[in-house]
Amino acid sequence: MTSWADGLRLVDHHCHSVVGHALDAAGFGALLTEAPVPAGDPWDSMLGLAVRRVCAPVLDLPRHAPPADYLARRAELGTAEATRRLLAATGTDALLVDHGLHAGELLGLAELAEAAGAPVAEVVRLEAVAEDVAASGVRPDHYAVTFVEELARRTRTAVACKSILAYRYGFDVPPQRPAPAAVAAAARCWRREGGRLRDPVLLRHALWCGIDRGLPLQLHTGFGDPDEDLHRANPVLLTAFCRATAATGTPVVLLHCYPYHREAAWLAQVFPHVWFDVGLASTYVGHRAAEVLAEALELAPFGKLLYSSDAFALPELYLVAARAFRRAVDRVLGGWVAEGEADGDDVRRIAAMIAGGNARSLYGVS
Amino acid sequence: MTSWADGLRLVDHHCHSVVGHALDAAGFGALLTEAPVPAGDPWDSMLGLAVRRVCAPVLDLPRHAPPADYLARRAELGTAEATRRLLAATGTDALLVDHGLHAGELLGLAELAEAAGAPVAEVVRLEAVAEDVAASGVRPDHYAVTFVEELARRTRTAVACKSILAYRYGFDVPPQRPAPAAVAAAARCWRREGGRLRDPVLLRHALWCGIDRGLPLQLHTGFGDPDEDLHRANPVLLTAFCRATAATGTPVVLLHCYPYHREAAWLAQVFPHVWFDVGLASTYVGHRAAEVLAEALELAPFGKLLYSSDAFALPELYLVAARAFRRAVDRVLGGWVAEGEADGDDVRRIAAMIAGGNARSLYGVS
Amino acid sequence: MTSWADGLRLVDHHCHSVVGHALDAAGFGALLTEAPVPAGDPWDSMLGLAVRRVCAPVLDLPRHAPPADYLARRAELGTAEATRRLLAATGTDALLVDHGLHAGELLGLAELAEAAGAPVAEVVRLEAVAEDVAASGVRPDHYAVTFVEELARRTRTAVACKSILAYRYGFDVPPQRPAPAAVAAAARCWRREGGRLRDPVLLRHALWCGIDRGLPLQLHTGFGDPDEDLHRANPVLLTAFCRATAATGTPVVLLHCYPYHREAAWLAQVFPHVWFDVGLASTYVGHRAAEVLAEALELAPFGKLLYSSDAFALPELYLVAARAFRRAVDRVLGGWVAEGEADGDDVRRIAAMIAGGNARSLYGVS
């Protein structure tokens, strides 16, 4: 594939970090699926085919190299060299990283920036802040104010906040800010019972503190691991929340969205403060990313769609996502030109917006 | 594009009227989106590209003319001449018009017929009738009977009734006809509180009066402006209502449906009295109308799909919808012939059914 | 169509039996739709076109023969000969048959095996067992244990159990096994009221007995006749049930799934014990089966997708499904090779898995 889309510079507005240590076949395979345990051979999937197609040549192997050859060559090169090569091949100018998931097993943000050869900015996970506040032993009636202070402290240099309400409960919650008394009562309950943050009142409280903070607020929506009920993670369930936050001026950014990306595109059209991406899907669906992109663009204003990989742990996933995106842009937007629906100048401008321009404006990254 | 589909004569079974006055850039742009306020440049969308692609040549400009050039030429020609040219280019034999939305700012039905060079028939919006009845100061215990009388009067020459239950509440209501006492109680409540009709009992009452009236009953479903919760406008939520009305003989017509058109197609297959369209979507998704049409036809009996533009205010939208439909028919049905799935005679017959034949039979227009 | 996919041997892991008697035009047409009564000409659909395209040549007619010619030739050949020819043309090695629906009007399993020239194994419908137990006049407090005994007896040589919870209630039920006292109370109620099994407690009880039985448990999901509420048959509503059954070791097999097959594919990826198919859809959507297959494969591990026709009564439906599947495999998997996304060896291996290998492993058929 040589295409005009190869030259697009990407801003990956939502990803995680990479593992710094060597992985055996089982460890590598487990990162090719959202299942807790893969059923069958995890390479037998669109993602597995894409890794063999896209990453093998970067490690000096022929396209479609068998998994065993791939893993052997990767071990031979070493994790650091393989990571460096794979990330460099993505053509990414900046990474916005949620480092709130298994951070201990992944490279730190400075190390990631070094490996990627690109600046890294941080996205702060609201639920991680809440859990740290709770773990600090704060009195329940001080929980709310302490959370706000801690969030301010942690986001001093961050570019966005992020909510994983979809994983911890679902979007079937009242859209309004919860009352202070309800927050204090829920904090008392949580202190007594412990565990991860799953209380819907406290989750909404964190979400609204994210809105108050004013940074773009990313929400995991759609496809993910089996901790969530997929249908309760449908972004369209956030319609009333979008209505309730329209006047605040805080951007709401819907992540992933698949297979509900047509509904997400509607939200992005009808609410001026809503953006979205089809990250994660681009990685997993491989060859089909063109169709997913085309569906997302049916209703989406071109200024509202962002690029992300949502890659986690494997540098392969950053590259698969980037290549899937470039190929999709080539097929979909290039197809508009080929069929006379748009001219080349417009299409190059629109492609650059989606690849990085929209994210640069939204997050103020350069 | 020159294609056998260019010769199809259309019946636009659901649209609105056009503005008669000049529009500035902001006014024009605001009509290219379902957002209350566009975010960014409203021309940066599939619809914006389609207007430049399809309408510019009709106003003597090159394809893909920049928006500023387009608006300047449109102003130079004048609204009346631009409207006349754009509507004439649609190839429409008849327009069925819902004139219950912002009628004061749009051409009257006779003027629209004149501008379009085609007959116009009226679709009566049930909620508009209800609001006029309420505004007349009728006693709440006379509300129901007065509504029926007023509906009969207003629909004397109409071809269909229409419900916007999706906008005013959602489809998550009991499917049955509400009891007379409940209607009177709700009418009392509405009289006290005033405002638009949003009470689910009265909305259902209006809907069932529409069923009783016997004319095809159109329902807005799917994609629209942010007044609605999109997921509560999913036509599949009308399944129980379809079951409840199957024996009445009144056709139920699901409008727009996107992105739930596959579910709508199922309803059209399994309920003999259900029809549907993918209007509005054809307009907005531009180039992708072929995919939407193909999805709609997966389960739909060919006799149950209708053409509409759902165009509102801008004559450009009538033409974009018509061209998107013709191109989609050419790609999808023409593709069947090219791949040997169907022969040309069948395909021409089926295309003519969807373009206008089905609507002619359903509404009795000629 | 001559293609490498023509040589794939199929295991049809979910179908019904065929009618043994002659059908008139109305009787034949009624079997081309999921509607209780077809609206318009039932041949005017993707399925109708596919029958004319695919089956006519098998009965010595030209492609696209008019319906009247097709029915005349079919009558001339006789039901037995037409059935034999159509089934033979499918290339099926084994049929797994749910014989719990209108069994009296269809060939018995031995006769079907004879007509198809392939072995037939049985899938036992849980609700049919429950209704037979109830009809036997068992005491309500013995219902549960009698059901387990009868299920064991009936499934002695069966390869799977099947639930039609979607038709009898919907998936919006608690995921857990119901308590014995609740089952006995519901059995008392059912005994008093009679009728088909529609009680959600007893339906869940049957489902969990199916899980306990250990055979793969098939569930009707998605598209079917208007007895169901389609949205309440969305397989994603089974997420909590999948979580609750993950540790049992019993495979859960989601049938049909359309138009929710992307959500089903997610379940198949994230739950090691979940499999699925896009049967019935392949039959109905005709030419579009390639798109449905491509969507299903976006997230599905290749080892988790199965082939089925879900054909019922008409031998034409087995052949239309088989040909639609072969063409879809040719287009989708063949497309991967053509575009360099995968190599030919992998693709042939994956195609054979989906066509039959996955089913052979799952059901232990050879």
PDB file of C-alpha atoms in Angstrom, chain B residues 38-202:
ATOM      1  CA  PRO B  38     -23.801  24.135  13.722  1.00  0.00           C
ATOM      2  CA  ALA B  39     -20.408  23.359  15.230  1.00  0.00           C
ATOM      3  CA  GLY B  40     -17.725  24.310  12.773  1.00  0.00           C
ATOM      4  CA  ASP B  41     -18.445  24.703   9.072  1.00  0.00           C
ATOM      5  CA  PRO B  42     -21.777  23.040   8.220  1.00  0.00           C
ATOM      6  CA  TRP B  43     -20.533  22.460   4.653  1.00  0.00           C
ATOM      7  CA  ASP B  44     -17.932  20.030   6.044  1.00  0.00           C
ATOM      8  CA  SER B  45     -20.222  17.010   5.963  1.00  0.00           C
ATOM      9  CA  MET B  46     -21.467  14.446   3.468  1.00  0.00           C
ATOM     10  CA  LEU B  47     -24.482  16.697   2.907  1.00  0.00           C
ATOM     11  CA  GLY B  48     -22.310  19.759   2.279  1.00  0.00           C
ATOM     12  CA  LEU B  49     -20.216  17.864  -0.258  1.00  0.00           C
ATOM     13  CA  ALA B  50     -23.375  16.575  -1.924  1.00  0.00           C
ATOM     14  CA  VAL B  51     -24.871  20.061  -2.316  1.00  0.00           C
ATOM     15  CA  ARG B  52     -21.651  21.252  -3.981  1.00  0.00           C
ATOM     16  CA  ARG B  53     -21.534  18.161  -6.168  1.00  0.00           C
ATOM     17  CA  VAL B  54     -25.157  17.956  -7.200  1.00  0.00           C
ATOM     18  CA  CYS B  55     -26.621  21.449  -7.006  1.00  0.00           C
ATOM     19  CA  ALA B  56     -23.763  23.637  -8.220  1.00  0.00           C
ATOM     20  CA  PRO B  57     -24.119  22.533 -11.883  1.00  0.00           C
ATOM     21  CA  VAL B  58     -27.852  23.273 -11.763  1.00  0.00           C
ATOM     22  CA  LEU B  59     -26.933  26.864 -10.899  1.00  0.00           C
ATOM     23  CA  ASP B  60     -24.381  26.937 -13.779  1.00  0.00           C
ATOM     24  CA  LEU B  61     -21.344  26.451 -11.527  1.00  0.00           C
ATOM     25  CA  PRO B  62     -18.695  23.741 -11.783  1.00  0.00           C
ATOM     26  CA  ARG B  63     -19.047  20.682  -9.571  1.00  0.00           C
ATOM     27  CA  HIS B  64     -17.573  21.159  -6.100  1.00  0.00           C
ATOM     28  CA  ALA B  65     -17.797  24.945  -6.305  1.00  0.00           C
ATOM     29  CA  PRO B  66     -16.717  26.496  -2.999  1.00  0.00           C
ATOM     30  CA  PRO B  67     -19.587  27.370  -0.638  1.00  0.00           C
ATOM     31  CA  ALA B  68     -19.031  31.126  -1.011  1.00  0.00           C
ATOM     32  CA  ASP B  69     -19.290  30.891  -4.800  1.00  0.00           C
ATOM     33  CA  TYR B  70     -22.373  28.749  -4.480  1.00  0.00           C
ATOM     34  CA  LEU B  71     -24.130  31.207  -2.196  1.00  0.00           C
ATOM     35  CA  ALA B  72     -23.146  34.166  -4.357  1.00  0.00           C
ATOM     36  CA  ARG B  73     -24.533  32.546  -7.509  1.00  0.00           C
ATOM     37  CA  ARG B  74     -27.685  31.515  -5.670  1.00  0.00           C
ATOM     38  CA  ALA B  75     -28.225  35.134  -4.551  1.00  0.00           C
ATOM     39  CA  GLU B  76     -27.570  36.375  -8.074  1.00  0.00           C
ATOM     40  CA  LEU B  77     -30.199  34.050  -9.548  1.00  0.00           C
ATOM     41  CA  GLY B  78     -32.663  34.887  -6.795  1.00  0.00           C
ATOM     42  CA  THR B  79     -34.468  32.498  -4.501  1.00  0.00           C
ATOM     43  CA  ALA B  80     -37.392  31.905  -6.848  1.00  0.00           C
ATOM     44  CA  GLU B  81     -35.275  30.981  -9.847  1.00  0.00           C
ATOM     45  CA  ALA B  82     -32.853  28.825  -7.833  1.00  0.00           C
ATOM     46  CA  THR B  83     -35.789  27.043  -6.212  1.00  0.00           C
ATOM     47  CA  ARG B  84     -37.509  26.464  -9.538  1.00  0.00           C
ATOM     48  CA  ARG B  85     -34.358  25.042 -11.130  1.00  0.00           C
ATOM     49  CA  LEU B  86     -33.475  22.792  -8.199  1.00  0.00           C
ATOM     50  CA  LEU B  87     -36.973  21.377  -7.771  1.00  0.00           C
ATOM     51  CA  ALA B  88     -37.419  20.837 -11.514  1.00  0.00           C
ATOM     52  CA  ALA B  89     -34.212  18.803 -11.581  1.00  0.00           C
ATOM     53  CA  THR B  90     -35.585  16.300  -9.055  1.00  0.00           C
ATOM     54  CA  GLY B  91     -37.926  14.552 -11.506  1.00  0.00           C
ATOM     55  CA  THR B  92     -40.760  14.405  -8.984  1.00  0.00           C
ATOM     56  CA  ASP B  93     -44.347  13.695 -10.030  1.00  0.00           C
ATOM     57  CA  ALA B  94     -46.014  14.442  -6.696  1.00  0.00           C
ATOM     58  CA  LEU B  95     -45.100  15.744  -3.254  1.00  0.00           C
ATOM     59  CA  LEU B  96     -46.850  14.717  -0.039  1.00  0.00           C
ATOM     60  CA  VAL B  97     -46.202  17.557   2.333  1.00  0.00           C
ATOM     61  CA  ASP B  98     -46.294  17.874   6.106  1.00  0.00           C
ATOM     62  CA  HIS B  99     -46.945  21.577   6.478  1.00  0.00           C
ATOM     63  CA  GLY B 100     -47.177  21.531  10.269  1.00  0.00           C
ATOM     64  CA  LEU B 101     -43.598  22.693  10.972  1.00  0.00           C
ATOM     65  CA  HIS B 102     -42.702  26.406  10.746  1.00  0.00           C
ATOM     66  CA  ALA B 103     -45.370  26.848   8.071  1.00  0.00           C
ATOM     67  CA  GLY B 104     -45.241  30.637   8.396  1.00  0.00           C
ATOM     68  CA  GLU B 105     -41.673  30.780   7.095  1.00  0.00           C
ATOM     69  CA  LEU B 106     -42.261  28.488   4.123  1.00  0.00           C
ATOM     70  CA  LEU B 107     -44.148  28.672   0.840  1.00  0.00           C
ATOM     71  CA  GLY B 108     -47.810  27.672   1.041  1.00  0.00           C
ATOM     72  CA  LEU B 109     -48.814  24.423  -0.614  1.00  0.00           C
ATOM     73  CA  ALA B 110     -50.137  26.071  -3.770  1.00  0.00           C
ATOM     74  CA  GLU B 111     -46.965  28.114  -4.128  1.00  0.00           C
ATOM     75  CA  LEU B 112     -44.861  25.002  -3.579  1.00  0.00           C
ATOM     76  CA  ALA B 113     -46.799  23.151  -6.290  1.00  0.00           C
ATOM     77  CA  GLU B 114     -46.177  26.065  -8.631  1.00  0.00           C
ATOM     78  CA  ALA B 115     -42.450  26.175  -7.822  1.00  0.00           C
ATOM     79  CA  ALA B 116     -42.070  22.414  -8.129  1.00  0.00           C
ATOM     80  CA  GLY B 117     -44.210  22.089 -11.225  1.00  0.00           C
ATOM     81  CA  ALA B 118     -45.902  19.112  -9.598  1.00  0.00           C
ATOM     82  CA  PRO B 119     -49.057  18.454  -7.583  1.00  0.00           C
ATOM     83  CA  VAL B 120     -48.845  18.691  -3.808  1.00  0.00           C
ATOM     84  CA  ALA B 121     -50.999  16.744  -1.369  1.00  0.00           C
ATOM     85  CA  GLU B 122     -51.210  17.299   2.351  1.00  0.00           C
ATOM     86  CA  VAL B 123     -50.123  15.193   5.302  1.00  0.00           C
ATOM     87  CA  VAL B 124     -51.787  16.346   8.529  1.00  0.00           C
ATOM     88  CA  ARG B 125     -49.737  16.385  11.707  1.00  0.00           C
ATOM     89  CA  LEU B 126     -51.814  14.968  14.570  1.00  0.00           C
ATOM     90  CA  GLU B 127     -50.053  16.976  17.258  1.00  0.00           C
ATOM     91  CA  ALA B 128     -50.722  20.246  15.424  1.00  0.00           C
ATOM     92  CA  VAL B 129     -54.423  19.401  15.366  1.00  0.00           C
ATOM     93  CA  ALA B 130     -54.335  18.567  19.083  1.00  0.00           C
ATOM     94  CA  GLU B 131     -52.621  21.837  19.939  1.00  0.00           C
ATOM     95  CA  ASP B 132     -55.152  23.829  17.941  1.00  0.00           C
ATOM     96  CA  VAL B 133     -57.993  22.019  19.703  1.00  0.00           C
ATOM     97  CA  ALA B 134     -56.436  22.777  23.082  1.00  0.00           C
ATOM     98  CA  ALA B 135     -55.837  26.410  22.101  1.00  0.00           C
ATOM     99  CA  SER B 136     -59.522  26.757  21.202  1.00  0.00           C
ATOM    100  CA  GLY B 137     -60.311  26.477  24.907  1.00  0.00           C
ATOM    101  CA  VAL B 138     -62.384  23.312  24.625  1.00  0.00           C
ATOM    102  CA  ARG B 139     -63.572  21.767  27.922  1.00  0.00           C
ATOM    103  CA  PRO B 140     -61.324  18.832  28.878  1.00  0.00           C
ATOM    104  CA  ASP B 141     -64.210  16.358  28.861  1.00  0.00           C
ATOM    105  CA  HIS B 142     -65.007  17.474  25.298  1.00  0.00           C
ATOM    106  CA  TYR B 143     -61.388  17.309  24.175  1.00  0.00           C
ATOM    107  CA  ALA B 144     -61.522  13.799  22.727  1.00  0.00           C
ATOM    108  CA  VAL B 145     -64.635  14.265  20.641  1.00  0.00           C
ATOM    109  CA  THR B 146     -63.551  17.706  19.472  1.00  0.00           C
ATOM    110  CA  PHE B 147     -60.203  16.291  18.392  1.00  0.00           C
ATOM    111  CA  VAL B 148     -61.912  13.645  16.280  1.00  0.00           C
ATOM    112  CA  GLU B 149     -64.161  16.218  14.635  1.00  0.00           C
ATOM    113  CA  GLU B 150     -61.314  18.613  13.958  1.00  0.00           C
ATOM    114  CA  LEU B 151     -59.152  15.820  12.552  1.00  0.00           C
ATOM    115  CA  ALA B 152     -61.966  14.790  10.219  1.00  0.00           C
ATOM    116  CA  ARG B 153     -62.348  18.386   9.064  1.00  0.00           C
ATOM    117  CA  ARG B 154     -58.648  18.953   8.486  1.00  0.00           C
ATOM    118  CA  THR B 155     -58.037  15.687   6.687  1.00  0.00           C
ATOM    119  CA  ARG B 156     -60.939  16.006   4.275  1.00  0.00           C
ATOM    120  CA  THR B 157     -58.557  16.335   1.324  1.00  0.00           C
ATOM    121  CA  ALA B 158     -55.409  15.017   3.005  1.00  0.00           C
ATOM    122  CA  VAL B 159     -53.645  11.833   1.930  1.00  0.00           C
ATOM    123  CA  ALA B 160     -52.120  10.856   5.281  1.00  0.00           C
ATOM    124  CA  CYS B 161     -51.870  11.628   8.986  1.00  0.00           C
ATOM    125  CA  LYS B 162     -48.517  11.970  10.748  1.00  0.00           C
ATOM    126  CA  SER B 163     -47.367  11.501  14.330  1.00  0.00           C
ATOM    127  CA  ILE B 164     -44.295  13.007  15.953  1.00  0.00           C
ATOM    128  CA  LEU B 165     -44.634  10.939  19.131  1.00  0.00           C
ATOM    129  CA  ALA B 166     -40.882  10.276  18.823  1.00  0.00           C
ATOM    130  CA  TYR B 167     -40.139  13.967  19.350  1.00  0.00           C
ATOM    131  CA  ARG B 168     -42.718  14.625  21.984  1.00  0.00           C
ATOM    132  CA  TYR B 169     -42.148  11.578  24.170  1.00  0.00           C
ATOM    133  CA  GLY B 170     -40.700   8.386  22.626  1.00  0.00           C
ATOM    134  CA  PHE B 171     -42.055   4.985  21.603  1.00  0.00           C
ATOM    135  CA  ASP B 172     -41.827   3.549  25.103  1.00  0.00           C
ATOM    136  CA  VAL B 173     -45.558   3.923  25.709  1.00  0.00           C
ATOM    137  CA  PRO B 174     -48.261   1.276  26.115  1.00  0.00           C
ATOM    138  CA  PRO B 175     -49.425   0.189  22.667  1.00  0.00           C
ATOM    139  CA  GLN B 176     -53.139   0.183  23.420  1.00  0.00           C
ATOM    140  CA  ARG B 177     -55.696   2.904  22.916  1.00  0.00           C
ATOM    141  CA  PRO B 178     -55.955   4.945  26.155  1.00  0.00           C
ATOM    142  CA  ALA B 179     -59.216   4.817  28.114  1.00  0.00           C
ATOM    143  CA  PRO B 180     -61.606   7.786  27.706  1.00  0.00           C
ATOM    144  CA  ALA B 181     -61.323   8.702  31.386  1.00  0.00           C
ATOM    145  CA  ALA B 182     -57.533   8.801  31.151  1.00  0.00           C
ATOM    146  CA  VAL B 183     -57.776  11.070  28.099  1.00  0.00           C
ATOM    147  CA  ALA B 184     -60.130  13.482  29.859  1.00  0.00           C
ATOM    148  CA  ALA B 185     -57.883  13.557  32.946  1.00  0.00           C
ATOM    149  CA  ALA B 186     -54.810  14.219  30.820  1.00  0.00           C
ATOM    150  CA  ALA B 187     -56.657  16.947  28.912  1.00  0.00           C
ATOM    151  CA  ARG B 188     -57.527  18.604  32.240  1.00  0.00           C
ATOM    152  CA  CYS B 189     -53.909  18.468  33.244  1.00  0.00           C
ATOM    153  CA  TRP B 190     -52.734  19.890  29.914  1.00  0.00           C
ATOM    154  CA  ARG B 191     -55.268  22.733  30.136  1.00  0.00           C
ATOM    155  CA  ARG B 192     -53.879  23.668  33.549  1.00  0.00           C
ATOM    156  CA  GLU B 193     -50.228  23.418  32.552  1.00  0.00           C
ATOM    157  CA  GLY B 194     -50.315  24.533  28.908  1.00  0.00           C
ATOM    158  CA  GLY B 195     -47.361  24.270  26.532  1.00  0.00           C
ATOM    159  CA  ARG B 196     -46.779  21.861  23.662  1.00  0.00           C
ATOM    160  CA  LEU B 197     -48.419  18.465  23.611  1.00  0.00           C
ATOM    161  CA  ARG B 198     -46.040  16.169  25.494  1.00  0.00           C
ATOM    162  CA  ASP B 199     -48.424  14.067  27.551  1.00  0.00           C
ATOM    163  CA  PRO B 200     -48.050  10.406  26.573  1.00  0.00           C
ATOM    164  CA  VAL B 201     -51.748   9.631  27.087  1.00  0.00           C
ATOM    165  CA  LEU B 202     -52.841  12.415  24.771  1.00  0.00           C
TER     166      LEU B 202
END
